């Protein structure tokens, strides 16, 4: 089955700096990669996603890059703000009819004011 | 984004009782919903895939007789934790997949505490 590894597990940055979170996946047939932000005790919220036919996608301060050959994808947050502090999860689709997601282990991002 | 609700948001029950959790997609019809379990400071672990009008598909290691799933309509899936025990205490989150996409929208979760 699909296996998703995520690094780092914790990340602290100064406000205004950039943050990068990286994930690798195992199944080359995976073709959909979402990123979720989860604040403590709240639901995961989709912040950006990318399909395998695209190498990069950007939405204001958030961008995702995908390297299909290396089977890794990354989340980039620029000009970080304290409200960006949360746990971020990457995920990859499990190829098949149900299209389930396999999640990475999560990254606790702390933006220091 | 789309809205998924979950009820109750928290529940405390005695060991041996059963608890039902509801997951509703409020503004779209979801033929497929998913149930996850999340322990503190851990990732989301898929428990089962709920398909409208058919039996749920359970992940390896998840007891189907203990975690009963019913997806009776295109907007409602329920998870019943039967004969709950303290080790079942966890955060249970559902998601609904937007039709014709891979996008999953999550409910707010249910905190279950079994005494």
mmCIF file of C-alpha atoms in Angstrom:
data_model
loop_
_atom_site.group_PDB
_atom_site.id
_atom_site.type_symbol
_atom_site.label_atom_id
_atom_site.label_comp_id
_atom_site.label_asym_id
_atom_site.label_seq_id
_atom_site.Cartn_x
_atom_site.Cartn_y
_atom_site.Cartn_z
ATOM 1 C CA UNK A 1 0.000 0.000 0.000
ATOM 2 C CA UNK A 2 0.873 3.674 -0.083
ATOM 3 C CA UNK A 3 3.325 5.011 2.483
ATOM 4 C CA UNK A 4 3.839 8.719 3.084
ATOM 5 C CA UNK A 5 6.763 10.076 5.074
ATOM 6 C CA UNK A 6 6.833 13.668 6.293
ATOM 7 C CA UNK A 7 9.678 15.810 7.598
ATOM 8 C CA UNK A 8 10.393 17.601 9.824
ATOM 9 C CA UNK A 9 8.129 16.650 12.720
ATOM 10 C CA UNK A 10 8.579 20.090 14.280
ATOM 11 C CA UNK A 11 9.576 23.376 12.698
ATOM 12 C CA UNK A 12 10.072 26.767 14.315
ATOM 13 C CA UNK A 13 10.557 29.902 12.244
ATOM 14 C CA UNK A 14 10.638 33.604 12.902
ATOM 15 C CA UNK A 15 7.678 35.631 11.750
ATOM 16 C CA UNK A 16 8.236 36.732 8.179
ATOM 17 C CA UNK A 17 10.556 33.849 7.317
ATOM 18 C CA UNK A 18 9.672 30.973 5.011
ATOM 19 C CA UNK A 19 8.770 27.442 6.069
ATOM 20 C CA UNK A 20 9.213 24.289 4.012
ATOM 21 C CA UNK A 21 7.730 20.880 4.798
ATOM 22 C CA UNK A 22 8.640 17.839 2.731
ATOM 23 C CA UNK A 23 6.895 14.561 2.022
ATOM 24 C CA UNK A 24 7.759 11.447 0.082
ATOM 25 C CA UNK A 25 5.393 8.781 -1.173
ATOM 26 C CA UNK A 26 5.911 5.211 -2.241
ATOM 27 C CA UNK A 27 3.302 4.410 -4.886
ATOM 28 C CA UNK A 28 4.192 5.916 -8.251
ATOM 29 C CA UNK A 29 0.537 5.583 -9.300
ATOM 30 C CA UNK A 30 -0.566 8.194 -6.736
ATOM 31 C CA UNK A 31 -1.777 11.275 -8.579
ATOM 32 C CA UNK A 32 -3.336 13.590 -6.006
ATOM 33 C CA UNK A 33 -1.535 15.256 -3.104
ATOM 34 C CA UNK A 34 -3.400 17.532 -0.679
ATOM 35 C CA UNK A 35 -2.073 19.472 2.271
ATOM 36 C CA UNK A 36 -4.167 20.010 5.391
ATOM 37 C CA UNK A 37 -3.749 22.430 8.294
ATOM 38 C CA UNK A 38 -5.053 21.358 11.667
ATOM 39 C CA UNK A 39 -5.255 23.617 14.671
ATOM 40 C CA UNK A 40 -5.434 22.048 18.117
ATOM 41 C CA UNK A 41 -8.745 20.268 18.650
ATOM 42 C CA UNK A 42 -10.091 21.371 15.279
ATOM 43 C CA UNK A 43 -10.792 19.727 11.956
ATOM 44 C CA UNK A 44 -8.131 19.379 9.260
ATOM 45 C CA UNK A 45 -8.641 22.094 6.655
ATOM 46 C CA UNK A 46 -7.517 21.749 3.064
ATOM 47 C CA UNK A 47 -5.086 24.532 2.245
ATOM 48 C CA UNK A 48 -3.755 23.469 -1.138
ATOM 49 C CA UNK A 49 -3.575 20.412 -3.352
ATOM 50 C CA UNK A 50 -1.787 19.347 -6.499
ATOM 51 C CA UNK A 51 -2.291 16.740 -9.182
ATOM 52 C CA UNK A 52 0.488 14.765 -10.772
ATOM 53 C CA UNK A 53 0.143 16.493 -14.118
ATOM 54 C CA UNK A 54 1.321 19.740 -12.535
ATOM 55 C CA UNK A 55 4.750 20.499 -11.086
ATOM 56 C CA UNK A 56 3.860 23.496 -8.966
ATOM 57 C CA UNK A 57 0.818 25.303 -7.664
ATOM 58 C CA UNK A 58 0.627 28.557 -5.770
ATOM 59 C CA UNK A 59 -2.064 30.287 -3.748
ATOM 60 C CA UNK A 60 -0.925 33.599 -2.275
ATOM 61 C CA UNK A 61 1.665 32.765 0.414
ATOM 62 C CA UNK A 62 1.319 29.006 0.012
ATOM 63 C CA UNK A 63 2.837 26.882 -2.722
ATOM 64 C CA UNK A 64 3.257 23.176 -3.354
ATOM 65 C CA UNK A 65 5.849 21.570 -5.601
ATOM 66 C CA UNK A 66 5.806 18.013 -6.898
ATOM 67 C CA UNK A 67 8.649 15.898 -8.231
ATOM 68 C CA UNK A 68 7.095 12.764 -9.688
ATOM 69 C CA UNK A 69 10.399 11.170 -10.580
ATOM 70 C CA UNK A 70 11.693 11.422 -7.038
ATOM 71 C CA UNK A 71 8.209 10.852 -5.580
ATOM 72 C CA UNK A 72 8.318 13.795 -3.275
ATOM 73 C CA UNK A 73 6.298 16.943 -2.775
ATOM 74 C CA UNK A 74 6.783 19.983 -0.588
ATOM 75 C CA UNK A 75 4.746 22.730 1.034
ATOM 76 C CA UNK A 76 6.213 26.219 1.005
ATOM 77 C CA UNK A 77 4.823 29.006 3.187
ATOM 78 C CA UNK A 78 6.316 32.449 2.676
ATOM 79 C CA UNK A 79 6.091 35.498 4.915
ATOM 80 C CA UNK A 80 4.936 33.363 7.812
ATOM 81 C CA UNK A 81 2.590 34.818 10.394
ATOM 82 C CA UNK A 82 1.772 33.649 13.944
ATOM 83 C CA UNK A 83 -1.622 32.408 12.730
ATOM 84 C CA UNK A 84 0.193 29.956 10.468
ATOM 85 C CA UNK A 85 1.173 28.041 13.621
ATOM 86 C CA UNK A 86 -0.562 24.642 13.450
ATOM 87 C CA UNK A 87 0.047 21.030 12.510
ATOM 88 C CA UNK A 88 0.349 20.460 8.786
ATOM 89 C CA UNK A 89 -0.347 17.084 7.190
ATOM 90 C CA UNK A 90 0.534 15.980 3.705
ATOM 91 C CA UNK A 91 -1.381 13.166 2.080
ATOM 92 C CA UNK A 92 -1.375 11.051 -1.037
ATOM 93 C CA UNK A 93 -4.207 9.262 -2.746
ATOM 94 C CA UNK A 94 -4.211 5.484 -2.655
ATOM 95 C CA UNK A 95 -4.798 4.429 -6.249
ATOM 96 C CA UNK A 96 -7.971 2.405 -6.543
ATOM 97 C CA UNK A 97 -11.693 2.764 -6.708
ATOM 98 C CA UNK A 98 -12.247 4.234 -3.233
ATOM 99 C CA UNK A 99 -9.494 6.858 -3.586
ATOM 100 C CA UNK A 100 -8.600 6.903 0.088
ATOM 101 C CA UNK A 101 -5.927 9.197 1.450
ATOM 102 C CA UNK A 102 -2.815 8.138 3.323
ATOM 103 C CA UNK A 103 -1.525 10.868 5.618
ATOM 104 C CA UNK A 104 1.960 11.816 6.648
ATOM 105 C CA UNK A 105 2.858 11.966 10.309
ATOM 106 C CA UNK A 106 2.416 15.720 10.554
ATOM 107 C CA UNK A 107 4.603 18.763 11.158
ATOM 108 C CA UNK A 108 4.072 21.095 14.091
ATOM 109 C CA UNK A 109 4.875 24.542 12.729
ATOM 110 C CA UNK A 110 5.484 27.306 15.235
ATOM 111 C CA UNK A 111 5.873 30.856 14.000
ATOM 112 C CA UNK A 112 7.629 32.959 16.593
ATOM 113 C CA UNK A 113 6.596 36.633 16.788
ATOM 114 C CA UNK B 1 -15.286 25.249 0.924
ATOM 115 C CA UNK B 2 -17.874 22.576 1.474
ATOM 116 C CA UNK B 3 -19.351 21.998 4.931
ATOM 117 C CA UNK B 4 -19.328 18.741 6.839
ATOM 118 C CA UNK B 5 -20.879 18.543 10.269
ATOM 119 C CA UNK B 6 -20.373 15.960 12.975
ATOM 120 C CA UNK B 7 -22.421 15.251 16.071
ATOM 121 C CA UNK B 8 -21.820 15.098 18.940
ATOM 122 C CA UNK B 9 -18.670 17.148 19.303
ATOM 123 C CA UNK B 10 -17.806 15.335 22.484
ATOM 124 C CA UNK B 11 -19.223 12.449 24.464
ATOM 125 C CA UNK B 12 -18.386 10.773 27.749
ATOM 126 C CA UNK B 13 -19.755 7.298 28.344
ATOM 127 C CA UNK B 14 -19.373 4.378 30.665
ATOM 128 C CA UNK B 15 -17.472 1.273 29.678
ATOM 129 C CA UNK B 16 -19.708 -1.244 27.949
ATOM 130 C CA UNK B 17 -22.124 1.240 26.419
ATOM 131 C CA UNK B 18 -22.512 2.084 22.738
ATOM 132 C CA UNK B 19 -22.036 5.497 21.194
ATOM 133 C CA UNK B 20 -23.295 6.735 17.817
ATOM 134 C CA UNK B 21 -21.550 9.507 15.926
ATOM 135 C CA UNK B 22 -23.200 11.217 12.950
ATOM 136 C CA UNK B 23 -21.445 12.764 9.984
ATOM 137 C CA UNK B 24 -23.377 14.954 7.549
ATOM 138 C CA UNK B 25 -22.402 16.678 4.336
ATOM 139 C CA UNK B 26 -24.489 19.840 4.429
ATOM 140 C CA UNK B 27 -24.143 21.301 0.960
ATOM 141 C CA UNK B 28 -23.273 18.399 -1.298
ATOM 142 C CA UNK B 29 -24.137 14.758 -1.750
ATOM 143 C CA UNK B 30 -21.361 12.387 -0.828
ATOM 144 C CA UNK B 31 -21.456 8.835 -2.086
ATOM 145 C CA UNK B 32 -18.258 8.187 -0.179
ATOM 146 C CA UNK B 33 -17.393 9.210 3.337
ATOM 147 C CA UNK B 34 -14.427 8.192 5.452
ATOM 148 C CA UNK B 35 -13.942 7.643 9.165
ATOM 149 C CA UNK B 36 -10.621 8.387 10.840
ATOM 150 C CA UNK B 37 -9.246 8.044 14.306
ATOM 151 C CA UNK B 38 -6.668 10.430 15.708
ATOM 152 C CA UNK B 39 -4.722 9.991 18.922
ATOM 153 C CA UNK B 40 -3.107 13.010 20.615
ATOM 154 C CA UNK B 41 -0.211 14.440 18.616
ATOM 155 C CA UNK B 42 -0.584 11.754 15.968
ATOM 156 C CA UNK B 43 -1.737 11.573 12.404
ATOM 157 C CA UNK B 44 -5.110 10.614 11.027
ATOM 158 C CA UNK B 45 -5.554 6.873 10.711
ATOM 159 C CA UNK B 46 -8.189 5.693 8.265
ATOM 160 C CA UNK B 47 -10.611 3.290 9.911
ATOM 161 C CA UNK B 48 -13.111 2.628 7.154
ATOM 162 C CA UNK B 49 -14.605 3.817 3.917
ATOM 163 C CA UNK B 50 -18.351 4.349 3.997
ATOM 164 C CA UNK B 51 -20.218 3.898 0.732
ATOM 165 C CA UNK B 52 -23.824 4.971 0.321
ATOM 166 C CA UNK B 53 -26.090 2.002 -0.126
ATOM 167 C CA UNK B 54 -23.440 -0.651 0.426
ATOM 168 C CA UNK B 55 -21.309 -2.140 3.150
ATOM 169 C CA UNK B 56 -18.402 -0.213 4.563
ATOM 170 C CA UNK B 57 -14.849 -1.237 3.804
ATOM 171 C CA UNK B 58 -12.687 -1.539 6.899
ATOM 172 C CA UNK B 59 -8.950 -1.099 7.145
ATOM 173 C CA UNK B 60 -6.804 -3.911 8.413
ATOM 174 C CA UNK B 61 -6.985 -4.223 12.171
ATOM 175 C CA UNK B 62 -10.293 -2.387 12.556
ATOM 176 C CA UNK B 63 -13.026 -4.594 13.983
ATOM 177 C CA UNK B 64 -16.147 -4.223 11.867
ATOM 178 C CA UNK B 65 -18.378 -5.627 14.616
ATOM 179 C CA UNK B 66 -17.094 -3.064 17.065
ATOM 180 C CA UNK B 67 -17.193 -0.046 14.780
ATOM 181 C CA UNK B 68 -20.498 -0.242 12.923
ATOM 182 C CA UNK B 69 -20.860 2.072 9.962
ATOM 183 C CA UNK B 70 -24.093 2.903 8.190
ATOM 184 C CA UNK B 71 -24.302 5.189 5.158
ATOM 185 C CA UNK B 72 -28.045 5.314 4.684
ATOM 186 C CA UNK B 73 -28.250 8.439 2.565
ATOM 187 C CA UNK B 74 -26.069 10.613 0.365
ATOM 188 C CA UNK B 75 -25.628 13.120 3.183
ATOM 189 C CA UNK B 76 -25.362 10.981 6.313
ATOM 190 C CA UNK B 77 -22.959 8.361 7.604
ATOM 191 C CA UNK B 78 -22.965 7.072 11.158
ATOM 192 C CA UNK B 79 -20.296 5.353 13.216
ATOM 193 C CA UNK B 80 -21.396 3.356 16.225
ATOM 194 C CA UNK B 81 -18.771 2.309 18.727
ATOM 195 C CA UNK B 82 -20.253 -0.759 20.363
ATOM 196 C CA UNK B 83 -19.405 -1.933 23.876
ATOM 197 C CA UNK B 84 -16.946 0.912 24.271
ATOM 198 C CA UNK B 85 -13.896 0.493 26.459
ATOM 199 C CA UNK B 86 -11.357 3.041 27.745
ATOM 200 C CA UNK B 87 -8.942 2.136 24.952
ATOM 201 C CA UNK B 88 -11.551 3.337 22.456
ATOM 202 C CA UNK B 89 -11.178 6.860 23.819
ATOM 203 C CA UNK B 90 -9.966 9.000 20.945
ATOM 204 C CA UNK B 91 -10.801 11.772 18.499
ATOM 205 C CA UNK B 92 -12.975 10.433 15.692
ATOM 206 C CA UNK B 93 -13.170 12.485 12.509
ATOM 207 C CA UNK B 94 -15.218 11.895 9.397
ATOM 208 C CA UNK B 95 -14.722 13.272 5.941
ATOM 209 C CA UNK B 96 -16.865 13.443 2.843
ATOM 210 C CA UNK B 97 -15.523 13.323 -0.672
ATOM 211 C CA UNK B 98 -16.825 15.885 -3.111
ATOM 212 C CA UNK B 99 -18.323 13.973 -6.062
ATOM 213 C CA UNK B 100 -16.181 13.658 -9.174
ATOM 214 C CA UNK B 101 -13.138 14.905 -7.259
ATOM 215 C CA UNK B 102 -10.597 13.551 -4.812
ATOM 216 C CA UNK B 103 -11.141 16.400 -2.375
ATOM 217 C CA UNK B 104 -12.141 15.378 1.122
ATOM 218 C CA UNK B 105 -13.769 17.830 3.510
ATOM 219 C CA UNK B 106 -13.538 17.011 7.175
ATOM 220 C CA UNK B 107 -16.035 17.216 9.975
ATOM 221 C CA UNK B 108 -15.080 18.943 13.237
ATOM 222 C CA UNK B 109 -14.462 15.650 15.012
ATOM 223 C CA UNK B 110 -15.925 13.911 18.044
ATOM 224 C CA UNK B 111 -13.953 13.545 21.247
ATOM 225 C CA UNK B 112 -14.942 10.208 22.824
ATOM 226 C CA UNK B 113 -13.998 9.503 26.419
ATOM 227 C CA UNK B 114 -14.864 6.112 27.838
ATOM 228 C CA UNK B 115 -14.727 5.860 31.613
#
